[in-house]
Structures are given as structure tokens and as C-alpha cells.
XYZ file of C-alpha atoms in Angstrom:
575
model
C -112.398 10.621 90.435
C -111.186 10.023 87.008
C -110.890 6.978 84.719
C -107.354 6.653 85.509
C -107.721 8.215 89.014
C -104.890 10.322 88.598
C -106.637 13.759 88.777
C -104.114 16.234 89.765
C -104.714 18.069 92.932
C -102.595 20.947 91.388
C -103.756 24.815 92.363
C -105.329 25.308 88.772
C -107.901 22.635 89.481
C -108.766 24.266 92.706
C -109.896 27.573 91.482
C -111.015 29.223 88.436
C -109.175 32.593 86.571
C -111.400 34.727 84.771
C -109.983 38.104 84.210
C -108.006 38.908 80.923
C -105.882 41.715 82.647
C -103.515 41.941 85.542
C -102.730 45.442 86.611
C -99.315 45.317 88.598
C -99.981 47.913 91.248
C -98.205 46.077 93.826
C -95.474 45.233 91.608
C -92.869 47.097 93.398
C -92.948 44.369 95.975
C -91.206 42.270 93.706
C -91.756 38.167 94.225
C -93.637 39.314 97.488
C -96.563 40.477 95.416
C -98.530 37.401 96.119
C -101.701 38.909 96.329
C -101.930 39.632 92.578
C -104.301 37.016 91.788
C -106.138 36.710 88.625
C -109.690 37.509 90.128
C -112.772 37.345 88.153
C -114.719 40.071 86.539
C -118.354 40.148 87.262
C -117.704 36.743 89.892
C -116.122 38.676 92.548
C -118.770 37.328 94.987
C -117.774 33.730 94.336
C -116.042 32.074 97.656
C -112.252 32.101 97.028
C -110.772 28.834 96.968
C -107.845 28.007 99.337
C -104.743 29.174 97.748
C -101.300 27.340 98.037
C -98.415 28.294 100.490
C -96.472 30.969 98.751
C -92.806 30.049 98.978
C -90.296 32.372 100.597
C -87.410 32.960 97.653
C -84.529 34.228 100.089
C -81.880 33.923 97.159
C -83.745 37.074 95.765
C -84.635 39.043 98.779
C -81.592 38.733 100.754
C -77.751 39.844 100.017
C -75.507 37.117 100.204
C -73.618 36.948 103.444
C -70.606 35.347 101.846
C -69.616 34.293 98.279
C -71.221 30.939 97.135
C -70.255 28.756 94.218
C -72.200 25.887 93.104
C -71.025 22.958 91.022
C -73.668 21.297 88.895
C -73.415 17.878 86.930
C -75.213 18.090 83.749
C -75.691 15.200 81.149
C -75.245 17.163 78.047
C -73.399 20.437 76.785
C -76.161 23.132 76.029
C -76.762 23.417 72.567
C -76.765 27.082 72.851
C -78.202 30.121 74.618
C -79.841 31.988 71.769
C -83.539 31.861 72.698
C -84.245 32.327 69.089
C -82.124 29.536 67.595
C -81.099 27.302 70.399
C -83.371 24.000 71.118
C -83.171 20.362 71.839
C -81.807 19.501 75.066
C -82.861 20.238 78.452
C -79.128 21.807 79.488
C -80.136 24.286 76.700
C -83.333 25.227 78.220
C -81.957 25.752 81.736
C -79.035 27.796 80.457
C -81.621 30.228 78.842
C -83.474 30.629 82.052
C -80.310 31.720 83.783
C -79.569 34.693 81.134
C -82.948 35.690 80.322
C -85.746 36.392 82.662
C -89.371 36.158 81.666
C -91.445 39.350 81.529
C -93.920 37.682 83.685
C -93.895 35.075 86.404
C -95.615 32.184 87.875
C -96.012 32.609 91.750
C -93.608 30.284 93.492
C -95.387 27.916 95.949
C -94.779 24.923 98.021
C -95.150 21.280 96.488
C -98.838 20.910 95.883
C -99.243 17.119 95.620
C -99.249 14.754 98.456
C -97.009 11.890 96.923
C -94.065 10.991 98.749
C -91.001 12.017 96.269
C -91.526 16.065 96.068
C -92.126 17.003 99.477
C -89.703 20.058 100.514
C -89.269 21.187 96.903
C -90.631 24.426 95.532
C -92.993 24.653 92.549
C -95.018 26.923 90.726
C -98.766 27.903 90.662
C -99.631 27.513 87.018
C -102.620 29.811 87.699
C -101.041 32.763 89.495
C -99.416 34.885 87.216
C -97.523 38.099 88.402
C -95.309 40.779 87.054
C -91.852 40.602 86.770
C -89.742 42.522 84.299
C -93.105 44.206 83.455
C -95.112 46.428 86.146
C -98.334 45.558 84.494
C -99.624 44.372 80.937
C -103.104 44.570 79.744
C -105.331 43.348 76.557
C -106.993 45.802 74.754
C -110.767 45.361 74.569
C -110.900 43.622 71.440
C -107.896 41.307 72.640
C -106.142 42.036 69.437
C -103.133 43.852 70.989
C -101.328 43.925 74.577
C -99.935 47.114 76.196
C -96.830 45.976 78.388
C -95.442 48.568 80.957
C -91.793 47.936 81.760
C -90.527 47.959 85.334
C -87.863 50.786 85.544
C -84.606 49.599 86.754
C -84.157 46.184 85.094
C -80.680 46.008 84.005
C -78.271 43.282 81.994
C -75.082 42.436 83.279
C -73.465 45.078 81.067
C -75.583 47.832 82.912
C -78.103 48.449 79.878
C -81.547 49.203 81.265
C -84.676 47.162 79.579
C -86.521 49.538 77.765
C -89.322 49.508 74.838
C -86.235 49.724 72.449
C -85.244 46.226 73.538
C -88.668 44.564 73.250
C -88.860 46.084 69.625
C -85.437 44.638 68.865
C -86.435 41.305 70.347
C -89.652 41.083 68.013
C -87.770 42.178 65.009
C -85.152 39.631 65.581
C -87.618 36.777 66.060
C -89.455 37.904 62.715
C -86.306 38.187 60.727
C -84.693 34.590 61.763
C -87.928 32.804 61.236
C -87.003 30.048 63.639
C -88.367 29.387 66.997
C -90.011 32.738 67.146
C -91.994 31.540 64.054
C -93.831 29.369 66.193
C -94.567 31.865 68.746
C -95.348 34.362 66.436
C -97.914 32.051 64.949
C -99.564 31.084 68.374
C -100.092 34.771 69.059
C -101.307 35.844 65.126
C -98.676 38.593 65.395
C -99.181 41.311 62.828
C -95.892 41.098 61.065
C -96.619 44.226 59.111
C -97.247 46.437 62.049
C -95.856 44.299 65.067
C -95.780 47.225 67.783
C -96.005 50.579 68.644
C -93.506 52.311 70.795
C -95.667 54.615 73.214
C -92.645 55.797 75.295
C -89.652 54.369 76.847
C -91.364 52.004 79.278
C -94.402 51.408 77.144
C -95.153 49.273 74.119
C -97.896 47.773 72.634
C -97.823 44.602 70.595
C -100.078 44.101 67.671
C -102.036 40.624 66.612
C -104.088 40.118 63.268
C -106.734 39.288 65.445
C -108.059 38.459 68.613
C -105.798 35.678 70.639
C -106.009 35.087 74.270
C -102.576 33.879 74.395
C -101.396 37.414 73.920
C -101.706 37.842 77.686
C -100.119 34.738 78.996
C -97.405 33.756 76.446
C -94.730 36.186 77.960
C -94.197 33.710 80.872
C -92.696 31.300 78.280
C -89.079 30.311 78.190
C -88.626 31.535 74.821
C -90.255 34.696 74.921
C -87.865 37.013 77.202
C -86.369 40.528 75.953
C -82.883 40.793 74.733
C -80.370 43.274 75.583
C -80.283 45.234 72.348
C -77.121 47.184 72.845
C -75.052 44.279 73.996
C -76.403 42.156 70.789
C -76.073 44.936 68.221
C -72.604 45.707 69.483
C -71.612 42.351 68.501
C -73.511 42.514 65.084
C -71.552 42.520 61.734
C -72.429 43.070 58.059
C -72.518 39.133 57.531
C -74.139 38.669 61.032
C -76.621 41.362 61.469
C -78.401 39.746 64.309
C -75.270 38.453 66.114
C -76.245 34.913 65.725
C -72.563 33.482 66.481
C -72.341 36.126 69.399
C -75.707 34.927 71.133
C -75.060 31.376 70.712
C -72.739 31.536 73.867
C -72.976 34.769 75.312
C -75.657 36.450 77.417
C -77.671 39.388 76.177
C -80.319 39.041 78.595
C -81.605 40.676 81.893
C -81.551 37.659 83.984
C -79.636 36.753 87.174
C -76.545 35.342 85.472
C -74.063 35.908 82.806
C -71.630 33.759 81.195
C -68.373 33.941 82.372
C -66.716 31.315 80.075
C -68.244 28.498 77.572
C -65.844 25.486 76.852
C -67.824 23.460 74.340
C -68.565 19.878 75.559
C -67.057 20.587 78.862
C -68.345 23.444 80.892
C -69.879 26.503 81.191
C -69.278 28.996 84.203
C -72.034 31.310 85.197
C -71.233 34.667 86.994
C -74.055 36.474 89.063
C -75.400 39.571 87.207
C -74.137 42.318 89.568
C -77.100 44.609 88.450
C -79.985 41.943 88.790
C -82.907 43.919 89.635
C -84.177 41.711 92.142
C -80.726 42.137 94.185
C -77.790 39.828 94.016
C -78.655 35.830 93.875
C -77.109 33.912 96.909
C -75.010 31.868 94.420
C -72.764 34.219 92.717
C -71.090 31.691 90.602
C -72.254 28.175 89.047
C -70.186 25.687 87.686
C -71.972 23.740 84.974
C -70.161 20.585 84.202
C -70.517 17.922 81.632
C -70.435 14.321 82.604
C -72.160 12.303 80.264
C -72.544 9.111 82.240
C -75.439 9.055 84.738
C -73.440 6.692 87.438
C -70.379 9.023 87.029
C -72.710 11.976 88.134
C -74.018 9.909 90.957
C -70.503 9.059 92.231
C -69.343 12.532 91.850
C -72.504 14.080 93.945
C -72.014 11.185 96.727
C -68.275 12.071 96.963
C -69.087 15.853 97.326
C -67.346 16.809 94.255
C -70.473 18.421 92.538
C -73.563 20.026 94.703
C -75.938 18.752 92.307
C -76.609 16.064 90.015
C -79.120 15.985 87.220
C -80.982 13.776 85.068
C -80.142 10.444 87.274
C -81.919 7.299 86.287
C -84.577 6.268 88.274
C -82.647 3.654 89.953
C -79.586 6.019 90.499
C -82.163 8.693 91.910
C -83.373 6.291 94.436
C -79.545 5.376 95.346
C -78.951 8.945 95.836
C -81.744 9.620 98.144
C -80.578 6.930 100.339
C -77.027 8.441 100.401
C -76.240 10.508 103.646
C -75.499 13.716 102.979
C -77.723 13.996 99.926
C -81.363 14.745 99.233
C -83.281 14.250 96.105
C -86.480 15.362 94.929
C -88.831 13.756 92.140
C -91.741 16.436 91.377
C -94.543 16.012 89.340
C -93.867 17.800 85.860
C -95.062 18.499 82.378
C -92.761 15.756 80.912
C -94.782 14.103 78.437
C -93.297 10.541 76.924
C -95.240 9.289 73.987
C -95.044 7.204 70.321
C -95.971 9.290 67.581
C -97.144 7.929 64.282
C -96.869 9.759 60.959
C -100.098 9.889 59.660
C -98.748 10.911 56.237
C -96.962 7.576 56.074
C -98.364 3.955 55.798
C -99.403 2.143 57.752
C -100.284 5.194 60.051
C -102.280 6.800 57.376
C -105.156 4.804 58.405
C -106.759 5.863 61.810
C -107.424 2.320 62.659
C -103.873 1.353 62.883
C -102.956 4.339 64.806
C -105.946 3.900 67.391
C -104.897 0.051 67.542
C -101.592 0.850 68.536
C -102.758 3.227 71.210
C -105.154 0.809 72.602
C -102.051 -1.589 73.236
C -99.251 0.781 74.790
C -98.236 -0.806 77.885
C -98.443 2.782 80.059
C -98.634 1.067 83.564
C -95.780 -1.350 82.880
C -93.473 1.793 81.868
C -94.296 3.486 84.870
C -93.543 0.941 87.156
C -90.969 -1.400 85.645
C -89.062 1.364 83.606
C -89.428 4.523 86.000
C -89.759 2.588 89.099
C -92.835 4.733 90.051
C -91.366 8.190 89.040
C -93.744 8.530 86.198
C -97.733 8.190 85.825
C -99.336 6.396 82.989
C -100.381 8.936 80.921
C -104.152 8.855 79.479
C -104.982 12.433 78.451
C -104.271 14.778 75.386
C -102.422 17.213 77.656
C -100.076 17.087 80.605
C -102.357 16.337 83.281
C -100.936 19.139 85.471
C -102.151 21.830 83.071
C -105.529 23.273 83.210
C -108.291 21.942 81.492
C -106.368 18.544 81.068
C -109.206 15.647 81.322
C -108.422 12.057 81.669
C -112.196 11.726 81.360
C -112.085 11.994 77.789
C -109.723 8.923 77.207
C -111.724 6.835 74.252
C -109.812 3.584 74.869
C -109.610 0.932 77.441
C -107.417 1.585 80.528
C -105.189 -1.307 79.874
C -104.334 -3.293 76.562
C -107.143 -4.817 74.872
C -105.674 -7.243 72.169
C -109.279 -8.170 70.962
C -110.343 -4.710 70.324
C -107.089 -3.715 68.709
C -106.959 -6.855 66.503
C -110.633 -5.936 65.049
C -109.388 -2.746 64.090
C -106.205 -3.833 62.533
C -108.638 -6.551 60.666
C -110.813 -3.757 59.616
C -108.179 -1.620 58.260
C -107.000 -4.832 56.150
C -104.275 -6.148 58.408
C -105.753 -9.116 59.868
C -102.636 -11.292 59.027
C -100.337 -9.073 60.885
C -97.801 -6.488 59.721
C -94.294 -5.146 60.118
C -93.207 -1.843 61.488
C -90.063 -0.032 62.859
C -89.839 1.877 66.042
C -87.343 4.486 66.187
C -85.538 6.107 69.441
C -82.622 7.761 70.442
C -79.904 6.384 72.390
C -79.185 9.368 74.507
C -82.078 8.525 76.669
C -80.939 4.931 77.891
C -84.571 4.249 79.090
C -85.687 4.531 75.401
C -84.593 0.834 75.119
C -86.496 -0.465 77.987
C -89.613 1.077 76.803
C -89.003 0.028 73.114
C -88.930 -3.514 74.111
C -92.229 -3.176 76.276
C -93.925 -1.745 73.321
C -92.506 -4.525 70.895
C -93.739 -7.198 73.183
C -97.461 -5.664 73.683
C -97.877 -5.341 70.008
C -96.674 -8.957 69.242
C -100.126 -9.823 70.984
C -101.685 -8.551 68.120
C -99.496 -9.861 65.252
C -97.329 -6.627 64.982
C -93.739 -7.433 64.329
C -91.652 -4.581 65.657
C -87.889 -4.202 64.647
C -86.238 -1.777 66.903
C -84.331 1.382 65.514
C -81.917 2.870 67.944
C -80.234 6.020 66.519
C -77.877 8.570 67.636
C -79.727 11.642 68.972
C -78.940 14.206 65.994
C -80.417 11.356 63.694
C -83.429 11.152 65.521
C -84.095 14.699 66.102
C -83.531 15.407 62.524
C -85.614 12.506 61.561
C -88.428 13.698 63.745
C -88.353 17.232 62.371
C -87.669 16.166 58.965
C -90.670 14.035 58.924
C -89.108 10.763 57.832
C -89.482 8.374 60.948
C -92.828 6.477 60.652
C -93.120 5.397 64.218
C -91.051 7.084 67.150
C -90.428 7.624 71.033
C -90.172 11.364 71.935
C -89.828 13.028 75.301
C -90.946 16.484 75.225
C -92.172 19.391 77.429
C -95.002 21.396 76.280
C -93.942 24.520 78.354
C -96.915 26.607 77.826
C -99.604 25.458 80.491
C -102.641 27.006 78.434
C -105.112 24.236 77.308
C -105.374 25.810 74.053
C -101.677 25.853 73.275
C -101.223 22.096 74.457
C -103.721 20.886 71.872
C -102.222 23.221 69.036
C -98.750 22.029 70.150
C -98.653 18.332 68.676
C -102.231 18.393 66.521
C -103.102 21.304 64.885
C -101.551 21.225 61.280
C -98.446 19.603 59.257
C -96.722 22.810 59.444
C -96.575 22.857 63.125
C -93.015 21.985 63.938
C -94.056 19.595 66.986
C -97.000 17.854 64.950
C -95.107 14.902 64.668
C -97.994 12.872 63.635
C -98.506 15.350 61.057
C -102.285 15.280 61.714
C -104.028 17.275 59.352
C -107.605 17.452 60.278
C -109.880 20.306 59.404
C -112.426 19.780 62.013
C -109.678 19.650 64.839
C -108.435 22.807 63.359
C -111.745 24.735 63.359
C -112.069 23.802 67.226
C -108.583 25.206 68.161
C -109.207 28.114 65.817
C -112.433 28.949 67.358
C -110.569 28.764 70.894
C -107.868 30.681 70.330
C -109.514 34.385 70.482
C -110.895 33.558 73.973
C -109.514 35.473 76.841
C -111.529 34.053 79.719
C -109.376 30.802 81.249
C -112.661 29.195 81.844
C -113.983 29.566 78.486
C -110.557 28.592 77.103
C -110.692 25.230 79.367
C -114.267 24.616 78.311
C -113.424 25.033 74.615
C -110.378 22.775 74.718
C -112.570 19.825 75.479
C -113.895 18.884 72.504
C -110.762 19.683 70.893
C -108.836 17.373 73.279
C -111.209 14.717 72.443
C -110.865 15.073 68.957
C -107.069 14.774 69.408
C -107.567 11.700 71.108
C -109.998 9.959 68.621
C -106.957 11.052 65.695
C -104.257 9.627 67.881
C -101.537 11.009 66.023
C -99.434 10.415 69.200
C -99.936 7.460 71.407
C -99.422 8.889 75.286
C -97.397 6.731 77.099
C -96.137 8.056 80.524
C -95.615 11.518 82.319
C -92.250 11.253 83.884
C -91.377 13.247 87.285
C -88.789 15.681 87.262
C -85.787 14.096 89.207
C -82.764 15.841 90.840
C -80.392 15.335 93.611
C -77.937 17.801 95.485
C -76.010 17.841 98.445
C -77.705 18.505 102.017
C -76.676 21.969 102.258
C -78.033 23.167 99.033
C -81.566 24.645 99.585
C -84.203 26.569 97.471
C -84.791 24.290 94.977
C -87.936 25.067 92.823
C -89.494 23.330 89.901
C -90.217 25.416 86.723
C -92.450 24.643 83.718
C -89.495 24.236 81.304
C -88.368 21.252 83.542
C -85.682 23.399 84.833
C -84.413 25.425 87.965
C -83.378 28.877 88.509
C -79.706 29.109 90.211
C -81.123 32.693 91.726
C -83.464 30.404 94.147
C -80.710 28.417 95.406
C -78.558 28.926 98.286
C -75.917 26.958 100.472
C -75.999 26.805 104.118
């Protein structure tokens, strides 16, 4: 039992994964290749831990008996579907997932937790990678390169086959645009001077500058799919050689769906990829309809005007669950909600102030009174569904401790109190409730908080522009690797998601020493000191881990949660 009683019962925590290579000898079985567990080199005599039940995926294994259409009510229009340039809201992530499959995938399983809200949902085993668009992938002996074997017959909606040339184009584009791809290139230490070697049409070798364990697992990430180079290049111009304008709203991927129509601010219509390598999805057409008001999304679902409603508020989710003809799921997720403190700006340049604020965060109140139990108090450095996340490293009291926090502020020279401003986006209505709870809690240590609600664009600009000293932020650390998780928010001020602007040589050293490790047990062990140091530095104050919530008509089946906090339409069907 951990200090907060929330150690997750996830498959990651039920077994260890040691091998740094996975050969797809059984890849031809597609999603049925459940036996491709990462087993241990040198540890094969260990008793096997019980594996979770593998979930069937009828949408990928059976042709539809009749055409099926689906209408999904979303809260905001996707910013785009360019995997190198589009980020910022969750409809964007979900859209990218429809156009672009990942080269490797997590095995789909039944929901592994025992809470009442997620039963019947599908889930992914964050410890079970399997081939998808790749037949096999293997690190070189020195872990400084990876050889990928592409599955023949993977085709885009335009009929183009995935080959090594598409992988090369994808890498070249990410390097040239220096946007989202820059972050991932940094993560894997990509050798920009010699990034890849095409060995044949279906085999390519990708080079890093040094050993990097993430070279093996990063290919399951939402932002690491391969682009259909022929489709993309056909739209290129001399002014737009990388087809930025075209790819903002057009698919050039090898995923299950293509864009049929794109009406900014209103709706996207998706058409099934007729050439999809796993066979035709059961849902052949999806209408992605923007309904900004959560209560209107709920009403449309209750009336049967839409099949699925996303992003309902907690009270509306409970109302949906209690509606005849509707079912609702709330599943443990890697959503993380925190308050960041910019350590380069006063008063947060003093670690004692950051630690005092961390101590006073009203985590239990937020989970219960704001999220109505659809969130867990977060007292860890990583999302606790991730491998290696360790709540036992939490260095502060479990509940707010005004005496301890006041002592830190007095030692920092703020014994007479202080005034601060807390910023948050108005796009997430729950932010105001959370901000008021934070304000009330900090008032107990003589900190006067002025609330600063901002339009979403201003909040995003201020956060990434490093101009906001103290802000609330909801995020998804997509990669489940423990070193990735610590790197994401803490590595150095140049890291785009290091909103606290931490610049700590000791933490950077701990992360740097762990990056080359290829064995997951070793990476988990090495992450412990890094997690502890990150919590001590308090560049951000963990608040809660919200559940992923969704509601749908009773005749929609196959919902499965994925680690970008999205779902794949290809896994759905209507009965």
C-alpha cells in the first residue's frame, strides 16, 4: 500500500518487461497476435504473471454486414490533423489517430481496474507492445539505432503502399519543420546528419547519436506515425514544399479513415479507408460535430440526435449514465491536472515558495467536490497508470499543512504574506471551481490569490511563451515510459512542456544517465531518483488525475480507451 492508497492495479505493475527487442514472427495474425509479450532475456525461468484478458476487436476482424454511420458530438473543432504541426486540444489528437495509425501498438484488453465507472470498457496494456504497421523492429546491439521491418500491404486511402520511402519522408519533414518533431527528435537523440539508412523497400534503419532506450518504444506515440509521401508531395508547391496547407485538413496517412469533408468550426466527416490493411471498419462514416455547450451535447445524446457525446462535465456524465438508452464510461487515464509555477519568475524562483504552495494544494477537495469522484488525488511525479510511477516518493504531507507551509514562506522572507495571480483557461469550466479551492487553501497561509481567467488562446500563448507565473493546466503525457514522463515537465527550460522552467543540473544528470537504458526494469529503477528530485524541486504542483469520460447510445459497442485520451473509430460498431 502506498502513502495515498492509490497504487494502480494495472498490468504494468503486475509483470516486468525486460527484453529490448520484439520480432513480429506472428505479426501476420494482426490484432490477434496476443502472444507477442516482451519476455525477459536471461529471465525466462521466472514464473509468468497473469496477463489481463485480451479484448476482441470485431471492427477490425469482420467486414460490416451493413453500412454504419456514427455521429460524435465534440466540444471544439480540431486545430488540424498535421502530425508535425497540430496540437492543443483533444479533438485534434483524436483526429490524428483516425488518419494515422502508429507503427506499433499496445495490446487491447478488458478494463483492468476494479472501480465501478469503467466496467465494460476496453483498455490498453501499457506493458504489451505488438506489431501493427511494422512486422518487426529491433534495436542494434549498442542501442544507437533501430531496424524497422514494414508490413507489406499497408495502404492509404489513395491506394499507396507504405514503404521505407514514406518513413524517410516522414523523418525528413519532421527535421525540416522543427516543430512537434523537434521534441521527439530530441527525445530519441536522432542523428540529424545521418538520420536513416534505407536498406530495401520494407526495411529502414533509424540512427540516434547515442544509445537511447526510447528508440524501441516511441513508435507507438500519437505523433510518430508515417506519412503517405506520394499523397503529401502531390500537394507540395514551391512556396509550401512540405504541404503544410494541405496536411492541415487532409489525411495523408495509412490509418482507418480519410477526411471526406472539413468544415471549420462546424464538423468533419470521416470516410473509412477502403484499403485499410486490417480490413474495413464496421463504422464506414463518422460525422464529427462541434457542439461547444456540454449541456447541449448531453441533450443531443439523450434525444438520440448523436451517437456519442465527448467531454461532458462530471454532473452531466452522471446524468447521462442514468438516462435510458445511454451508457457511460469513466476510465482511469493519463490525464494530469496540475498547477505550474515558473521558477524563473519571482516569487517562484525560490524553491521554498514552490514547496509551500505544493503542500497546500487541496487535492482531495478537487477530486470529490469538483470532479465528483471522477478523478483521483495526484501525489506523484508521473501519471500513476504509468510504469514506475511511485506515490511513495511523495515528500509532503498528504493533506494541506498550514504550519509547515507557513514555516517555509517565513524562511523565504514572506512571513508577512504575499499576493499572487493564478491564471487558467475559460475553455475548461471546471477551472474556476478548482481556482477558487486553491485560492481558499492558500489564504490559510496568508497568500492572497487574484484569479485571472483567460481565453484559451491567451492561456496557451502565455504558458508556452513563459509569461504566466502561476497557472492551472490539464495535459496528457502520451508516452508511458518513466524517463519520458520525468523528461516531459522537468528536463530543462528549452523543453516545451517544462512550464515550471526548471533548470536543475542534478535532475538533468539523473535523466541523462537513464536515457540509454534499454531494459524496462532498469529504466523504472533509474527513474526513482529522478522522480524524487522532480517532486522536491516542485516546478509543478500535482492536483488530480481526472478520468476519461464518455457517453454513448446503448447500441454503440467497442469503446476502448487509448493513451492519447482518445478512441479509435475503427474499434466501434453499432448493434
